[in-house]
Coordinates of C-alpha atoms in Angstrom, one line a residue:
Chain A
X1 CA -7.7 26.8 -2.8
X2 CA -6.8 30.0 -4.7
X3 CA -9.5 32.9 -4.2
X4 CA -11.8 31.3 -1.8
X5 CA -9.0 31.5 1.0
X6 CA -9.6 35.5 0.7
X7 CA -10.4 37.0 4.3
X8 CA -13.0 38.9 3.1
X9 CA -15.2 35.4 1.2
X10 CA -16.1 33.4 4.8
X11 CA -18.8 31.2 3.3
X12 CA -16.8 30.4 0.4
X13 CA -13.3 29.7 2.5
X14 CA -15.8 27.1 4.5
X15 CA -17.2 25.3 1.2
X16 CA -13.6 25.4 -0.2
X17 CA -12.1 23.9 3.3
X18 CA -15.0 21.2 3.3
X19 CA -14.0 20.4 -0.1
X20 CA -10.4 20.0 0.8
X21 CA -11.1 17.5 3.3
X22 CA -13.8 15.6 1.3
X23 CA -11.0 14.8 -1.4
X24 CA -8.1 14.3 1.6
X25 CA -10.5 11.6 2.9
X26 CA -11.1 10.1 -0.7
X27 CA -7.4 10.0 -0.7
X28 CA -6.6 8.6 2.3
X29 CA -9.7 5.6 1.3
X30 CA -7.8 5.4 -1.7
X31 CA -4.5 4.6 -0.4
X32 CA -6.1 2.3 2.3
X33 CA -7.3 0.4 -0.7
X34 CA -4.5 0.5 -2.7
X35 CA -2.2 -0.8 0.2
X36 CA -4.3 -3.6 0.4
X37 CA -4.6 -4.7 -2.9
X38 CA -0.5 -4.3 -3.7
X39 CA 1.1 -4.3 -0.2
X40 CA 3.8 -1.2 0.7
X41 CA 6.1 -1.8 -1.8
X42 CA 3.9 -2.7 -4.7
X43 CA 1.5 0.4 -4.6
X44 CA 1.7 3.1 -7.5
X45 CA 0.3 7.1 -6.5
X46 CA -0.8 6.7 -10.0
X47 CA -3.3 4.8 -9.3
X48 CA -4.2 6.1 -6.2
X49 CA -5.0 9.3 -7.5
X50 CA -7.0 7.5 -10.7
X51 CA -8.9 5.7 -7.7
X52 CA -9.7 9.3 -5.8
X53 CA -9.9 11.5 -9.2
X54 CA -7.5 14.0 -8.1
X55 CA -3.9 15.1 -10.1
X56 CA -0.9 13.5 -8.4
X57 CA 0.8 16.6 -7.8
X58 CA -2.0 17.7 -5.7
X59 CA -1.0 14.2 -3.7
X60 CA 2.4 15.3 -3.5
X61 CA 1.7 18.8 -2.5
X62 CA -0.3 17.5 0.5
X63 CA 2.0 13.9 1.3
X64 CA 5.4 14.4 0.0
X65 CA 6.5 11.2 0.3
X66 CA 5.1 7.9 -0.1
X67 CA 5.7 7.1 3.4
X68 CA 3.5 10.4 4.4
X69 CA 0.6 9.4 2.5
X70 CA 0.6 6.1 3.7
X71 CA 1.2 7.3 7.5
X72 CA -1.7 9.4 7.0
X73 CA -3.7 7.0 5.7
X74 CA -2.9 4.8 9.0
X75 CA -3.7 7.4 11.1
X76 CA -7.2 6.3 11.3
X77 CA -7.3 2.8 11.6
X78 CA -4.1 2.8 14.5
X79 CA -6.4 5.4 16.7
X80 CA -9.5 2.8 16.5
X81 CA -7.5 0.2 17.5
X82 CA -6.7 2.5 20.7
X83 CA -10.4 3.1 21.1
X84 CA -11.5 2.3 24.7
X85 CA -12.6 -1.3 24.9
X86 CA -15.9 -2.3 26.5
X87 CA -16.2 -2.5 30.1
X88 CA -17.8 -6.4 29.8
X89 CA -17.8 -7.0 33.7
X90 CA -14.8 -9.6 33.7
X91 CA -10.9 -9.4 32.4
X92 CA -11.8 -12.4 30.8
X93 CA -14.4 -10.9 28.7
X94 CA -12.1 -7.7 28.3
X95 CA -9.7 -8.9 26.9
X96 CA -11.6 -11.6 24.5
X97 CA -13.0 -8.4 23.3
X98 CA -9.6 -6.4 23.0
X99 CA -8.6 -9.4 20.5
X100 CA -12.0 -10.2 18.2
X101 CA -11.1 -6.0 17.4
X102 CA -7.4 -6.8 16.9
X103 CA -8.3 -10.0 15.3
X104 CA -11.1 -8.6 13.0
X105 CA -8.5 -5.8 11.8
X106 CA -5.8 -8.6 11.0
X107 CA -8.3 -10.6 8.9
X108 CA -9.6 -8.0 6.6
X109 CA -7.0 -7.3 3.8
X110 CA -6.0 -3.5 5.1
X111 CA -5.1 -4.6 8.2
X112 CA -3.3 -7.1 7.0
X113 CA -1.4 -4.5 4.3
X114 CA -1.3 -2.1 7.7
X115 CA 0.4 -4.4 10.1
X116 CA 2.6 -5.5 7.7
X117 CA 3.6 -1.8 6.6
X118 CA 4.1 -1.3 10.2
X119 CA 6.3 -4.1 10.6
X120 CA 8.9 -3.3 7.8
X121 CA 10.6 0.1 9.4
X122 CA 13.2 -0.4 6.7
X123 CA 10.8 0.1 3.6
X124 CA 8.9 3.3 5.3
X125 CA 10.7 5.0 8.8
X126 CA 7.1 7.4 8.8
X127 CA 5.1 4.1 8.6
X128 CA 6.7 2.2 11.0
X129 CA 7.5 5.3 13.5
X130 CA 3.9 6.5 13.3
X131 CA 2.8 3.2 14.2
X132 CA 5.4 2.9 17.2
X133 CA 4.3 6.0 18.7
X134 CA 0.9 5.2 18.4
X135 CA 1.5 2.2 19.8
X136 CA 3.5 2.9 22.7
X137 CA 1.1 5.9 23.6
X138 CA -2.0 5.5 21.8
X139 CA -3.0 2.3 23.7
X140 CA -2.0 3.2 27.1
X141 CA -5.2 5.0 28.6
X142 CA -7.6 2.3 26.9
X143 CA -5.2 0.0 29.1
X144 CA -4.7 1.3 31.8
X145 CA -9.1 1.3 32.3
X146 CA -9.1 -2.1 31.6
X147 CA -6.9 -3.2 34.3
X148 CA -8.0 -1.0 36.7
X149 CA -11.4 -2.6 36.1
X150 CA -9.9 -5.7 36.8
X151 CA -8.1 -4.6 39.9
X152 CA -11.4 -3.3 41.3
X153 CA -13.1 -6.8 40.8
X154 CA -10.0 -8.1 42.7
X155 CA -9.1 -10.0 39.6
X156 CA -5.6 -8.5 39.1
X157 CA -2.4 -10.4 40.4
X158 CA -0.3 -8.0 42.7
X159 CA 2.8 -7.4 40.5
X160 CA 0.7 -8.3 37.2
X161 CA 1.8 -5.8 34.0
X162 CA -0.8 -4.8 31.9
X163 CA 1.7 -3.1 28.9
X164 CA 3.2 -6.8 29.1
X165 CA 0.2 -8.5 29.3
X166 CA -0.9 -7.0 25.9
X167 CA 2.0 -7.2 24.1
X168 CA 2.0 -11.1 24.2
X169 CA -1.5 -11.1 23.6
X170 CA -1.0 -8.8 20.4
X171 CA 2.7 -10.6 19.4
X172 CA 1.0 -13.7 19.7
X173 CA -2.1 -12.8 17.1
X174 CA 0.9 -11.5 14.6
X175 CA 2.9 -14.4 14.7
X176 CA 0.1 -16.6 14.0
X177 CA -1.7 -14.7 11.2
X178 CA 2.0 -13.3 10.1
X179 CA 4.2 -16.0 10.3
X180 CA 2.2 -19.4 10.9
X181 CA -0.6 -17.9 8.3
X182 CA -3.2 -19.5 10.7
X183 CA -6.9 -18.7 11.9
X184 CA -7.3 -16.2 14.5
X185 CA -10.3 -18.2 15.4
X186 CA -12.4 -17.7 18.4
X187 CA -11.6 -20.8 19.9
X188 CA -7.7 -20.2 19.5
X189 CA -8.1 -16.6 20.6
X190 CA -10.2 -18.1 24.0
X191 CA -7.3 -20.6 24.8
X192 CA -4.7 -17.8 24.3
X193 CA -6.3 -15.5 27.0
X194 CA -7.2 -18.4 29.1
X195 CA -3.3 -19.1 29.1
X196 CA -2.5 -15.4 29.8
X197 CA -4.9 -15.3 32.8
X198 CA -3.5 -18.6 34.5
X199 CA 0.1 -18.7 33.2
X200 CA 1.8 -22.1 32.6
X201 CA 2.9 -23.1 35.9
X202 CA 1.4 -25.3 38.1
X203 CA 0.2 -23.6 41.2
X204 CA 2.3 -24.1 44.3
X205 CA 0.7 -26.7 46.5
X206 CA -1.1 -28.1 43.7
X207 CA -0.4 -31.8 42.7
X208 CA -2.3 -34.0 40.5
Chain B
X1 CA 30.8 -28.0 -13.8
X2 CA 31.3 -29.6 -17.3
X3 CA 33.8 -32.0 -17.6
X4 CA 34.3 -32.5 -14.4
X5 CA 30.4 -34.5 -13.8
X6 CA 31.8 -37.5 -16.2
X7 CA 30.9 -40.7 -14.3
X8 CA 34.9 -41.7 -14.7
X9 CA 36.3 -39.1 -13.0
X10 CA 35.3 -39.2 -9.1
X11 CA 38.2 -37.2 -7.4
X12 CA 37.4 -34.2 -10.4
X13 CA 33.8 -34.7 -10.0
X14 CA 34.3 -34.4 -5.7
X15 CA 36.8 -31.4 -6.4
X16 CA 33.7 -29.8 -9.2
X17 CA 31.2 -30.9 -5.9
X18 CA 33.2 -29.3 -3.3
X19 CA 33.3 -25.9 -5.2
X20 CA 29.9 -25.4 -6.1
X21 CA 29.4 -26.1 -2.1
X22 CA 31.8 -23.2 -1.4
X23 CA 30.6 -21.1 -3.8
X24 CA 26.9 -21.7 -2.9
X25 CA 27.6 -20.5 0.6
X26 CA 29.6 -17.7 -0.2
X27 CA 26.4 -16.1 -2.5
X28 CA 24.0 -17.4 0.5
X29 CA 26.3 -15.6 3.3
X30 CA 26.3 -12.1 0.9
X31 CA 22.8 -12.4 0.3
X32 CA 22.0 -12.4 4.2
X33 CA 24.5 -9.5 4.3
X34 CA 23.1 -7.4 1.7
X35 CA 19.4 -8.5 3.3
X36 CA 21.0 -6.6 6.3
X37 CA 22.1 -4.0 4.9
X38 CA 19.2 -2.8 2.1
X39 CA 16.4 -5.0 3.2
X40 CA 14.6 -7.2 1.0
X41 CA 13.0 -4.5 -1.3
X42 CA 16.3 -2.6 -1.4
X43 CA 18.6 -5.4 -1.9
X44 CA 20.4 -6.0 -5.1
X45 CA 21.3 -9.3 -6.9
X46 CA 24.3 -7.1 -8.8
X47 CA 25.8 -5.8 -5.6
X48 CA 25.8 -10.1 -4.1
X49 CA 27.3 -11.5 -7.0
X50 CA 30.0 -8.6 -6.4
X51 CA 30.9 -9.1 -3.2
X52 CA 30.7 -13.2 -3.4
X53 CA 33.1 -12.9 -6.6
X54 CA 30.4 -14.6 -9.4
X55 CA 28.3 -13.6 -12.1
X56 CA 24.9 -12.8 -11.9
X57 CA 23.6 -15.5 -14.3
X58 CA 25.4 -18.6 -12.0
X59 CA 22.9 -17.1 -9.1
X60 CA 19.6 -17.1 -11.3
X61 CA 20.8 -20.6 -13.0
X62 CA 20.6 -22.3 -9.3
X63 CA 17.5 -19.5 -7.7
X64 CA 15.5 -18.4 -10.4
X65 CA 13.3 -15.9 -8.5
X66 CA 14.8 -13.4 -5.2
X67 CA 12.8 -15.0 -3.4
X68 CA 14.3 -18.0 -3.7
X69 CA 17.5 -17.0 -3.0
X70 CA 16.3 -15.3 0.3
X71 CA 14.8 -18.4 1.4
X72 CA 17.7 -20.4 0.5
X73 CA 19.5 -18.3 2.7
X74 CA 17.2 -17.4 5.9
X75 CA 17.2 -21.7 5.5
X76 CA 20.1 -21.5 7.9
X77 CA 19.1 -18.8 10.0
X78 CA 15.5 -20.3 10.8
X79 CA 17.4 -24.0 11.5
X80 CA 19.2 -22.6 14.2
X81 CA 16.0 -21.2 15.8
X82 CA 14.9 -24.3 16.0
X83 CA 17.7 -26.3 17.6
X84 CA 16.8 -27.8 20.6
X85 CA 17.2 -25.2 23.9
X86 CA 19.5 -26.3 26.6
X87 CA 18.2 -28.0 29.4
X88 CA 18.9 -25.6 32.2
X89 CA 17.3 -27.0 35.4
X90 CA 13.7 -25.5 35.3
X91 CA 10.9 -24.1 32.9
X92 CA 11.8 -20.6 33.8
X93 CA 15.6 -21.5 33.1
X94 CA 14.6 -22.8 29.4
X95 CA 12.1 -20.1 28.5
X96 CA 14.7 -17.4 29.5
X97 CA 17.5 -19.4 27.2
X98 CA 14.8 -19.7 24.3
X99 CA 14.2 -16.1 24.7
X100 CA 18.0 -15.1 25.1
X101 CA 18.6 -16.4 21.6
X102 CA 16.2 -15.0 19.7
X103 CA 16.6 -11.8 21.3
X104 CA 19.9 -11.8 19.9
X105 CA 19.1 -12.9 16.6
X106 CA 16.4 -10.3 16.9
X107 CA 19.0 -7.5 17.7
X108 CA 21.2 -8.2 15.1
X109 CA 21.0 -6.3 11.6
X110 CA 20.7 -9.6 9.6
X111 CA 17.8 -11.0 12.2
X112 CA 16.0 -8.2 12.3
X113 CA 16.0 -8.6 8.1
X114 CA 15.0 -11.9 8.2
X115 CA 12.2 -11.2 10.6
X116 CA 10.9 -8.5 8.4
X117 CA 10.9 -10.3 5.4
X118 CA 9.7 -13.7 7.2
X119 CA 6.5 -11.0 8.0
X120 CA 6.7 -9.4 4.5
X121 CA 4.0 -12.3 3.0
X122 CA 3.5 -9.9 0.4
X123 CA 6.8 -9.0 -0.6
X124 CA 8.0 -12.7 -1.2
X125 CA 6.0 -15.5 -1.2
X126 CA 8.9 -17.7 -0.8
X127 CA 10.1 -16.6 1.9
X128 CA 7.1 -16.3 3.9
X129 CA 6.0 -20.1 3.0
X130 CA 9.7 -21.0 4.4
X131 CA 9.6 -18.9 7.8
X132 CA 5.6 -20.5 8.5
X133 CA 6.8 -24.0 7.4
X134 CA 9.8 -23.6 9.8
X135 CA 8.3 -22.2 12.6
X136 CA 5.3 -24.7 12.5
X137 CA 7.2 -28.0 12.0
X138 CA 10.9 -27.0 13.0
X139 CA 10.1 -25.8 16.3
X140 CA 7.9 -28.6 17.2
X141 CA 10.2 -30.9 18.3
X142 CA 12.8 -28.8 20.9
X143 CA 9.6 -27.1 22.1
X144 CA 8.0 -30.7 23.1
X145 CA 11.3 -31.7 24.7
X146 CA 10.9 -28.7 26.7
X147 CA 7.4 -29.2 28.2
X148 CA 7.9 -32.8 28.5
X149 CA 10.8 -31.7 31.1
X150 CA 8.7 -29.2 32.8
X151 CA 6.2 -32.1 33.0
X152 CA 8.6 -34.3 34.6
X153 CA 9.8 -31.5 36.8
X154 CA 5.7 -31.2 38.0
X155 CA 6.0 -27.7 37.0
X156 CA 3.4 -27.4 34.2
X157 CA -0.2 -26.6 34.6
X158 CA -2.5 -29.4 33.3
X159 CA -4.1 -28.0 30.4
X160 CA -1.5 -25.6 29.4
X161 CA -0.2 -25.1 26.1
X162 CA 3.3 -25.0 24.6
X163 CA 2.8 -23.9 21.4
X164 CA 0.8 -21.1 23.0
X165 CA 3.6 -20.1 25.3
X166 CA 6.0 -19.9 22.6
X167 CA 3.7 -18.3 20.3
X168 CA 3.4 -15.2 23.0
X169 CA 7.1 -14.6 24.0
X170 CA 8.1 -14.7 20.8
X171 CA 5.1 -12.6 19.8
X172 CA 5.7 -10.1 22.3
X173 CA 9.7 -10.1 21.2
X174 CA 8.6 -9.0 17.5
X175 CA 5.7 -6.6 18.6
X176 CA 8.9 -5.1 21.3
X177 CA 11.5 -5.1 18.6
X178 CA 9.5 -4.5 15.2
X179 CA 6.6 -2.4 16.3
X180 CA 7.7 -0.6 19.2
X181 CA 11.5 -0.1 18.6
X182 CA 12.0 -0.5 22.1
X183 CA 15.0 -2.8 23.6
X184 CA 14.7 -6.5 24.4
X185 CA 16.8 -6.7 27.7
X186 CA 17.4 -9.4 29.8
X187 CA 15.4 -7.5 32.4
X188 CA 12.3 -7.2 30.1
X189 CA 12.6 -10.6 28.8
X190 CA 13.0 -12.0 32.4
X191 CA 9.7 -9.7 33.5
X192 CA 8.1 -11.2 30.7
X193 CA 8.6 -14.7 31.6
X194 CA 7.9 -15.1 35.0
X195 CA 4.3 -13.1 33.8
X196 CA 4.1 -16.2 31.3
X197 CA 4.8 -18.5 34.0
X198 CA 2.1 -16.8 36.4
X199 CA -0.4 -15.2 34.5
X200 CA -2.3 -12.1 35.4
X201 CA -5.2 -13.7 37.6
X202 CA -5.2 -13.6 40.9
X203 CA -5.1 -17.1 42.0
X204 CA -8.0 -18.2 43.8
X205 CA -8.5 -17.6 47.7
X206 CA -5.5 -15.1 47.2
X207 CA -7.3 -11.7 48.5
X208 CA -4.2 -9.1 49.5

């Protein structure tokens, strides 16, 4: 930054703040990248900063650590995932579009590398703490829309919880693409909210 | 072993047997411990054959790779998981016991290791292809005896799906534990369930 951060230079601060952003955001792209290709543990700032054509101590002046960088890098991709989802006149069709986003983000390779970075607290406390709080906070207006939607239309069961709700529908698309290593399909993620919706028990009353 | 694998000496050859069991376990017990404590990118093959008393070479002669030796180890772990779940009485009765246990396994240092590096795909192949194959095949067979009882009991919903169920409390236990760092109580898990057993709709006719 040097000179152009001078009070006296405004048109010159602006180009040199622009600038500074322009090669945060190559960075962060970078890192995305690079997290995708060689996982958490695997990826090398050297490269990174080959990728973004920047010095690596101009990385580390910026992210100190590697879980900083990566964190930062995350930033992005967590808030989009909290991005309101669309009002499509039913829970049903809510929440199938809730999961196609979650879904979609879980079959590219960087949210693959990113759910998996968040997963492993032990490897990177910024990663995983980042992605906790973001979690935990981040989603809760989106939410909190989406059943009151639902509770307008009457669809809502009294006594019906929304943050639980999600977080089987959400545990349930990790373990699958995580741990089974199976499609997220459209047809699996229909059954799954299906389920949700009706739950497993037979009604009361209801024999057959 | 040697000597003691000549085809004319049985009692040496049980005794040669019986120590290479003892030994095996030993290295397999201090892997999971050192999985605990340093996680599976942390942990160190020099530190296990220290604290199981052997040299480093006898662990790579019998698990070439880290991965294998994790594998070997969470082989255990992942086999209790699937042991068949006590019949308690009811569906909610058995979901809560399935839940109970791998809550605890869950909030112990060494399950919460072997989740992470069950999740970890990238970080060991091995062990990844281990926790899917498990948790595929080797719950299949408690989980059927579990429905088949809620079907006798008429408590299950035609059309609904086991694997499903499982797939979202257990989901919603790792997404809980893992992503959110928050704690799986027996009042959580219990809210949890009984939304499983429900779902969110409200039934039909039902206007309150």
């Amino acid at each position: 930054m040097g000179k152009s951060e001078g009070p006296r230079r405004p048109v010159r601060r602006d180009a040199g703040r622009a600038r500074g952003a322009t090669v945060a955001a190559a960075v962060l792209a970078c890192t995305l990248e690079e997290l995708a290709s060689a996982g958490l543990e695997g990826m090398s700032l050297e490269r990174i900063a080959r990728r973004a054509e920047v010095n690596k101590t101009s990385i580390y002046r910026r992210w100190p650590t590697r879980g900083a960088l990566v964190a930062a890098a995350l930033e992005g991709v967590l808030d989009g995932l909290a991005a309101a989802p669309p009002d499509t006149g039913s829970l049903r069709g809510d929440l199938l579009a809730l999961l196609g986003a979650v879904a979609s983000l879980l079959q590219a390779p960087v949210g693959l590398a990113v759910a998996r970075a968040a997963l492993s607290a032990q490897a990177a406390p910024e990663v995983a703490a980042l992605a906790g709080r973001k979690l935990r906070e981040g989603a809760k207006d989106p939410l909190r829309a989406l059943v009151a939607r639902a509770k307008q239309r009457g669809e809502w069961r009294a006594g019906a919880d929304g943050v639980l709700l999600v977080n089987g529908l959400i545990g349930a698309l990790l373990h699958r693409a995580l741990l089974e290593h199976a499609p997220l399909s459209p047809r699996w993620r229909t059954a799954l909210v299906e389920q949700a919706l009706l739950g497993v028990l037979r009604p009361a009353g209801v024999r057959r």
